[in-house]
Amino acid sequence: MGRELDLAPYGALRKSQSADSLNSVSSVSNTFGQDFTLGQVEVSMDYDAASHTLHVAVLQGKDLLEREEASFESCFMRVSLLPDEQIVGISRIQRNAYPIFFDEKFSIPLDPTALEETSLRFSVFGINEDERNVSTGVVELKLSVLDLTLQPFSGWLYLQDPNKAADAVGEILLCLSYLPTAERLTVVVVKAKNLIWTNDKTTADPFVKVYLLQDGRKMSKKKTAVKRDDPNPVFNEAMIFSVPAIVLQDLSLRVTVAESSSDGRGDNVGHVIIGPSASGMGTTHWNQMLATLRRPVSMWHAVRRN
């Protein structure tokens, strides 16, 4: 088993106490809202260590111009380097088409040490009838989770509402893997950082709850140990769910960061939704897990207010 699921980079892992199985039918009526996907973009990137250059290709996009509240006949993409908000690439304007082929390539000088602290932001702008640029979707990708010095990255990124970025109350690093032979989904809650407590608290004791949802219904729940007075807690806890492969496309995960209290009714700080019906990095992470079965896939996620 150790050869198929190597979680050594996260140190000693603790297994959650419960190990619930997923039933195909449930009478539990708890339904959590799912994020709405605002289109998707296909990108690829690789890092040239010899020239200290990051090569980024924006290949194509889907559903970029379809909005209920507005209509756009054309759009373009902007690539920015974070945290400095440096614009490193702007695509040509693309007219209404499905899919939209960008076929843009950008080369970015970047020191190898900067890979650990740098993110790329991919932003889509629609052009309305008044020729104004309107931000319609955004996704951020941390370079530290891609191991670009070892292998290139290619995949679809799912955009999220740019107006929801202000709701972030911290970040959490999660590792997902699925072992089809054992029908086992493993979620490792690695660590969180920069957590903002509820009700203007100056201190709190965080823990993480992981809900397994099927068609929005809560099927199973597990939680980590409580970390005392730590806005940057390290958990390193593995949670194992028994999941038949046939229902994988009906599932999602809701990861909630909460504050512990003496009465057991602590406030929820925020949450992350991961799965095929999520948006942004939530869908990207799920799809990368399915594309690399048996291998753990780690990604940072913004924790959003409930």
Tab-separated table of C-alpha atoms in Angstrom:
chain	number	residue	atom	x	y	z
A	1	MET	CA	0.000	0.000	0.000
A	2	GLY	CA	2.861	2.356	0.774
A	3	ARG	CA	4.156	2.094	-2.763
A	4	GLU	CA	0.807	3.042	-4.251
A	5	LEU	CA	0.107	5.995	-1.980
A	6	ASP	CA	3.270	7.829	-0.993
A	7	LEU	CA	2.409	10.586	1.465
A	8	ALA	CA	5.894	10.864	2.935
A	9	PRO	CA	6.337	14.572	2.073
A	10	TYR	CA	3.829	15.471	4.770
A	11	GLY	CA	5.588	13.653	7.592
A	12	ALA	CA	3.806	11.428	10.076
A	13	LEU	CA	0.123	11.238	9.257
A	14	ARG	CA	-2.693	10.506	11.662
A	15	LYS	CA	-5.797	8.688	10.491
A	16	SER	CA	-9.173	10.105	11.472
A	17	GLN	CA	-11.077	8.073	14.020
A	18	SER	CA	-14.104	7.204	11.900
A	19	ALA	CA	-14.021	5.489	8.501
A	20	ASP	CA	-17.559	5.743	7.165
A	21	SER	CA	-18.565	4.077	3.925
A	22	LEU	CA	-20.561	5.783	1.216
A	23	ASN	CA	-24.032	4.384	0.575
A	24	SER	CA	-25.535	4.679	-2.880
A	25	VAL	CA	-28.797	5.993	-1.378
A	26	SER	CA	-29.150	8.193	1.698
A	27	SER	CA	-32.073	9.688	3.559
A	28	VAL	CA	-29.912	12.487	4.978
A	29	SER	CA	-31.290	15.790	3.686
A	30	ASN	CA	-28.398	18.136	4.483
A	31	THR	CA	-27.668	19.971	1.241
A	32	PHE	CA	-24.786	22.374	0.794
A	33	GLY	CA	-24.723	24.967	-1.981
A	34	GLN	CA	-22.394	24.216	-4.882
A	35	ASP	CA	-20.226	26.832	-6.554
A	36	PHE	CA	-21.171	27.839	-10.079
A	37	THR	CA	-18.493	27.194	-12.656
A	38	LEU	CA	-17.709	30.306	-14.706
A	39	GLY	CA	-16.069	28.579	-17.635
A	40	GLN	CA	-12.706	26.903	-17.914
A	41	VAL	CA	-9.350	27.454	-19.581
A	42	GLU	CA	-6.726	24.966	-20.716
A	43	VAL	CA	-3.147	25.907	-19.919
A	44	SER	CA	0.269	24.298	-19.943
A	45	MET	CA	3.556	25.372	-18.422
A	46	ASP	CA	7.116	24.245	-17.955
A	47	TYR	CA	10.212	25.666	-16.318
A	48	ASP	CA	13.595	25.968	-18.014
A	49	ALA	CA	16.095	25.726	-15.157
A	50	ALA	CA	19.035	26.581	-17.423
A	51	SER	CA	17.631	29.958	-18.473
A	52	HIS	CA	15.511	30.554	-15.338
A	53	THR	CA	12.426	30.976	-17.512
A	54	LEU	CA	8.810	29.959	-16.912
A	55	HIS	CA	6.985	29.144	-20.157
A	56	VAL	CA	3.194	29.507	-20.014
A	57	ALA	CA	0.782	28.578	-22.799
A	58	VAL	CA	-2.897	29.580	-22.765
A	59	LEU	CA	-4.454	27.089	-25.149
A	60	GLN	CA	-8.249	27.378	-25.215
A	61	GLY	CA	-11.348	28.239	-23.211
A	62	LYS	CA	-14.914	26.982	-22.808
A	63	ASP	CA	-18.088	28.736	-21.618
A	64	LEU	CA	-16.224	32.017	-21.200
A	65	LEU	CA	-18.898	34.260	-22.708
A	66	GLU	CA	-22.049	32.697	-21.251
A	67	ARG	CA	-23.454	34.736	-18.346
A	68	GLU	CA	-26.975	35.175	-17.045
A	69	GLU	CA	-26.439	38.823	-16.093
A	70	ALA	CA	-24.549	40.014	-19.188
A	71	SER	CA	-23.759	39.193	-22.784
A	72	PHE	CA	-20.287	39.427	-24.287
A	73	GLU	CA	-19.354	38.998	-27.921
A	74	SER	CA	-15.617	38.865	-27.329
A	75	CYS	CA	-13.092	38.350	-24.564
A	76	PHE	CA	-9.395	38.218	-23.760
A	77	MET	CA	-7.176	36.728	-21.065
A	78	ARG	CA	-4.609	38.320	-18.789
A	79	VAL	CA	-1.866	36.430	-16.954
A	80	SER	CA	-0.426	37.988	-13.796
A	81	LEU	CA	2.383	37.011	-11.464
A	82	LEU	CA	1.528	37.120	-7.746
A	83	PRO	CA	2.071	38.437	-5.145
A	84	ASP	CA	3.470	41.454	-7.040
A	85	GLU	CA	0.422	41.714	-9.362
A	86	GLN	CA	2.824	41.898	-12.320
A	87	ILE	CA	1.086	41.475	-15.685
A	88	VAL	CA	3.176	39.048	-17.738
A	89	GLY	CA	0.869	38.357	-20.666
A	90	ILE	CA	-2.301	39.557	-22.413
A	91	SER	CA	-3.948	37.527	-25.143
A	92	ARG	CA	-5.411	38.788	-28.374
A	93	ILE	CA	-9.132	39.549	-28.347
A	94	GLN	CA	-11.184	36.506	-29.306
A	95	ARG	CA	-14.648	36.701	-30.825
A	96	ASN	CA	-17.576	34.540	-29.825
A	97	ALA	CA	-16.749	30.912	-30.544
A	98	TYR	CA	-16.972	27.537	-28.840
A	99	PRO	CA	-14.413	26.640	-27.861
A	100	ILE	CA	-12.264	29.766	-27.943
A	101	PHE	CA	-8.739	29.049	-29.147
A	102	PHE	CA	-6.187	31.431	-27.644
A	103	ASP	CA	-2.962	29.634	-28.584
A	104	GLU	CA	-0.882	32.220	-26.711
A	105	LYS	CA	2.591	31.610	-25.278
A	106	PHE	CA	4.405	33.744	-22.717
A	107	SER	CA	7.956	33.473	-21.363
A	108	ILE	CA	8.544	34.822	-17.860
A	109	PRO	CA	12.007	35.294	-16.307
A	110	LEU	CA	11.774	33.696	-12.871
A	111	ASP	CA	14.427	32.656	-10.387
A	112	PRO	CA	14.098	29.037	-9.146
A	113	THR	CA	13.750	30.212	-5.543
A	114	ALA	CA	10.700	32.265	-6.532
A	115	LEU	CA	8.773	29.148	-7.559
A	116	GLU	CA	7.954	28.438	-3.914
A	117	GLU	CA	6.356	31.821	-3.278
A	118	THR	CA	4.830	32.705	-6.644
A	119	SER	CA	1.357	32.149	-8.081
A	120	LEU	CA	-0.105	32.732	-11.509
A	121	ARG	CA	-3.465	34.411	-11.879
A	122	PHE	CA	-5.443	33.764	-15.058
A	123	SER	CA	-8.165	36.396	-15.555
A	124	VAL	CA	-10.824	36.464	-18.276
A	125	PHE	CA	-12.343	39.793	-19.355
A	126	GLY	CA	-15.479	40.085	-21.424
A	127	ILE	CA	-15.964	43.114	-23.691
A	128	ASN	CA	-19.503	44.492	-23.506
A	129	GLU	CA	-21.443	46.529	-26.049
A	130	ASP	CA	-19.938	49.736	-24.645
A	131	GLU	CA	-16.431	48.374	-25.344
A	132	ARG	CA	-15.741	48.135	-21.628
A	133	ASN	CA	-13.672	45.326	-20.139
A	134	VAL	CA	-15.558	43.367	-17.472
A	135	SER	CA	-13.842	40.784	-15.275
A	136	THR	CA	-15.832	37.575	-15.701
A	137	GLY	CA	-13.705	34.864	-14.112
A	138	VAL	CA	-10.407	34.241	-12.384
A	139	VAL	CA	-8.305	31.352	-11.136
A	140	GLU	CA	-5.016	31.344	-9.245
A	141	LEU	CA	-2.476	28.545	-9.397
A	142	LYS	CA	0.370	28.215	-6.885
A	143	LEU	CA	3.570	27.149	-8.630
A	144	SER	CA	4.875	25.434	-5.482
A	145	VAL	CA	2.404	22.555	-5.864
A	146	LEU	CA	3.286	21.756	-9.488
A	147	ASP	CA	6.925	20.557	-9.215
A	148	LEU	CA	7.731	22.325	-12.492
A	149	THR	CA	11.453	21.724	-12.036
A	150	LEU	CA	10.708	17.987	-12.389
A	151	GLN	CA	7.882	17.843	-14.914
A	152	PRO	CA	5.658	20.151	-16.999
A	153	PHE	CA	2.030	20.832	-16.123
A	154	SER	CA	-0.979	20.685	-18.418
A	155	GLY	CA	-4.642	20.805	-17.507
A	156	TRP	CA	-7.976	22.594	-17.406
A	157	LEU	CA	-8.483	25.324	-14.811
A	158	TYR	CA	-11.984	26.189	-13.650
A	159	LEU	CA	-12.743	29.859	-13.204
A	160	GLN	CA	-14.545	31.370	-10.251
A	161	ASP	CA	-16.408	34.605	-9.609
A	162	PRO	CA	-13.818	37.391	-9.091
A	163	ASN	CA	-16.179	39.072	-6.611
A	164	LYS	CA	-15.799	36.117	-4.241
A	165	ALA	CA	-12.066	36.631	-3.806
A	166	ALA	CA	-12.746	39.212	-1.088
A	167	ASP	CA	-14.442	36.496	0.992
A	168	ALA	CA	-11.171	34.627	1.572
A	169	VAL	CA	-10.350	34.115	5.261
A	170	GLY	CA	-7.209	32.034	4.872
A	171	GLU	CA	-5.787	29.150	2.874
A	172	ILE	CA	-5.653	25.393	3.349
A	173	LEU	CA	-3.376	22.764	1.786
A	174	LEU	CA	-5.173	19.528	0.912
A	175	CYS	CA	-3.923	16.308	-0.686
A	176	LEU	CA	-6.317	13.991	-2.556
A	177	SER	CA	-5.843	10.511	-3.934
A	178	TYR	CA	-8.104	7.713	-5.129
A	179	LEU	CA	-7.150	4.031	-5.151
A	180	PRO	CA	-9.547	2.287	-7.576
A	181	THR	CA	-8.637	-1.288	-6.615
A	182	ALA	CA	-9.614	-0.648	-2.995
A	183	GLU	CA	-12.289	1.962	-3.898
A	184	ARG	CA	-10.695	4.278	-1.361
A	185	LEU	CA	-10.670	8.076	-1.389
A	186	THR	CA	-7.994	9.611	0.859
A	187	VAL	CA	-8.108	13.247	1.918
A	188	VAL	CA	-5.088	14.599	3.770
A	189	VAL	CA	-5.633	17.851	5.649
A	190	VAL	CA	-2.035	19.073	5.624
A	191	LYS	CA	-2.063	22.603	7.021
A	192	ALA	CA	-3.698	26.023	6.905
A	193	LYS	CA	-2.341	29.536	7.059
A	194	ASN	CA	-3.393	33.141	7.608
A	195	LEU	CA	-6.736	32.184	9.147
A	196	ILE	CA	-9.004	35.081	10.100
A	197	TRP	CA	-11.169	34.346	13.116
A	198	THR	CA	-14.880	35.074	13.309
A	199	ASN	CA	-16.432	38.000	15.187
A	200	ASP	CA	-13.115	39.892	15.321
A	201	LYS	CA	-11.582	37.390	17.736
A	202	THR	CA	-7.878	37.795	18.455
A	203	THR	CA	-7.365	34.096	19.194
A	204	ALA	CA	-9.109	30.779	18.519
A	205	ASP	CA	-8.510	27.006	18.432
A	206	PRO	CA	-9.008	25.750	14.848
A	207	PHE	CA	-9.913	22.314	13.540
A	208	VAL	CA	-11.129	21.029	10.163
A	209	LYS	CA	-14.292	19.132	9.251
A	210	VAL	CA	-14.442	17.156	5.994
A	211	TYR	CA	-17.871	16.296	4.602
A	212	LEU	CA	-18.339	13.766	1.812
A	213	LEU	CA	-21.344	14.829	-0.271
A	214	GLN	CA	-23.304	12.889	-2.865
A	215	ASP	CA	-25.530	15.061	-5.066
A	216	GLY	CA	-25.222	17.722	-2.359
A	217	ARG	CA	-26.334	15.419	0.490
A	218	LYS	CA	-24.041	14.792	3.438
A	219	MET	CA	-22.963	11.147	3.432
A	220	SER	CA	-20.064	11.157	5.873
A	221	LYS	CA	-18.186	13.540	8.144
A	222	LYS	CA	-14.720	13.405	9.694
A	223	LYS	CA	-12.725	15.973	11.632
A	224	THR	CA	-9.176	16.694	12.675
A	225	ALA	CA	-7.785	17.293	16.128
A	226	VAL	CA	-7.986	20.819	17.547
A	227	LYS	CA	-4.908	23.058	17.338
A	228	ARG	CA	-4.583	25.518	20.187
A	229	ASP	CA	-4.335	29.240	19.384
A	230	ASP	CA	-2.733	28.855	15.963
A	231	PRO	CA	-3.698	30.827	12.812
A	232	ASN	CA	-1.220	28.691	10.823
A	233	PRO	CA	-1.999	25.165	12.093
A	234	VAL	CA	-0.316	22.003	10.827
A	235	PHE	CA	-2.664	18.999	10.928
A	236	ASN	CA	-1.177	16.214	8.762
A	237	GLU	CA	-4.276	14.057	9.208
A	238	ALA	CA	-5.442	11.477	6.657
A	239	MET	CA	-9.156	10.782	6.251
A	240	ILE	CA	-10.203	7.668	4.369
A	241	PHE	CA	-13.599	7.206	2.720
A	242	SER	CA	-14.881	4.028	1.058
A	243	VAL	CA	-16.136	5.223	-2.339
A	244	PRO	CA	-17.273	3.012	-5.260
A	245	ALA	CA	-15.815	4.272	-8.528
A	246	ILE	CA	-19.258	4.310	-10.123
A	247	VAL	CA	-20.394	7.232	-7.949
A	248	LEU	CA	-17.252	9.390	-8.160
A	249	GLN	CA	-18.824	11.864	-10.566
A	250	ASP	CA	-21.721	12.391	-8.139
A	251	LEU	CA	-19.459	13.288	-5.221
A	252	SER	CA	-17.888	16.398	-3.797
A	253	LEU	CA	-16.051	17.380	-0.650
A	254	ARG	CA	-16.849	20.258	1.644
A	255	VAL	CA	-13.861	21.142	3.824
A	256	THR	CA	-14.796	23.486	6.663
A	257	VAL	CA	-12.362	25.283	8.952
A	258	ALA	CA	-13.990	25.818	12.345
A	259	GLU	CA	-13.208	27.224	15.777
A	260	SER	CA	-13.443	24.923	18.777
A	261	SER	CA	-15.445	25.995	21.844
A	262	SER	CA	-16.099	24.566	25.289
A	263	ASP	CA	-19.771	23.954	24.512
A	264	GLY	CA	-18.955	22.091	21.285
A	265	ARG	CA	-20.713	24.669	19.103
A	266	GLY	CA	-17.773	26.518	17.600
A	267	ASP	CA	-18.174	28.969	14.737
A	268	ASN	CA	-17.267	28.052	11.175
A	269	VAL	CA	-14.475	30.220	9.779
A	270	GLY	CA	-15.019	29.269	6.128
A	271	HIS	CA	-15.062	26.419	3.680
A	272	VAL	CA	-13.756	24.929	0.439
A	273	ILE	CA	-15.795	22.916	-2.081
A	274	ILE	CA	-13.928	20.301	-4.145
A	275	GLY	CA	-15.556	18.172	-6.817
A	276	PRO	CA	-16.885	18.065	-10.380
A	277	SER	CA	-19.631	20.606	-9.609
A	278	ALA	CA	-17.361	23.088	-7.825
A	279	SER	CA	-15.505	25.973	-9.461
A	280	GLY	CA	-11.982	27.325	-9.622
A	281	MET	CA	-9.331	25.199	-7.957
A	282	GLY	CA	-12.029	22.969	-6.444
A	283	THR	CA	-12.782	21.393	-9.809
A	284	THR	CA	-9.174	21.530	-10.997
A	285	HIS	CA	-7.976	19.579	-7.937
A	286	TRP	CA	-10.676	16.917	-8.327
A	287	ASN	CA	-9.940	16.409	-12.017
A	288	GLN	CA	-6.186	16.191	-11.429
A	289	MET	CA	-6.837	13.491	-8.833
A	290	LEU	CA	-8.917	11.483	-11.319
A	291	ALA	CA	-6.284	11.946	-14.024
A	292	THR	CA	-3.500	10.576	-11.794
A	293	LEU	CA	-5.111	7.682	-9.937
A	294	ARG	CA	-3.098	6.206	-7.040
A	295	ARG	CA	-0.912	9.316	-6.884
A	296	PRO	CA	-1.498	12.014	-4.254
A	297	VAL	CA	-2.257	15.469	-5.667
A	298	SER	CA	-1.719	18.495	-3.414
A	299	MET	CA	-3.149	21.981	-3.900
A	300	TRP	CA	-3.728	25.119	-1.860
A	301	HIS	CA	-7.294	26.421	-1.661
A	302	ALA	CA	-8.687	29.741	-0.533
A	303	VAL	CA	-10.983	29.334	2.476
A	304	ARG	CA	-14.123	31.366	1.827
A	305	ARG	CA	-16.588	32.737	4.346
A	306	ASN	CA	-19.701	30.675	4.896
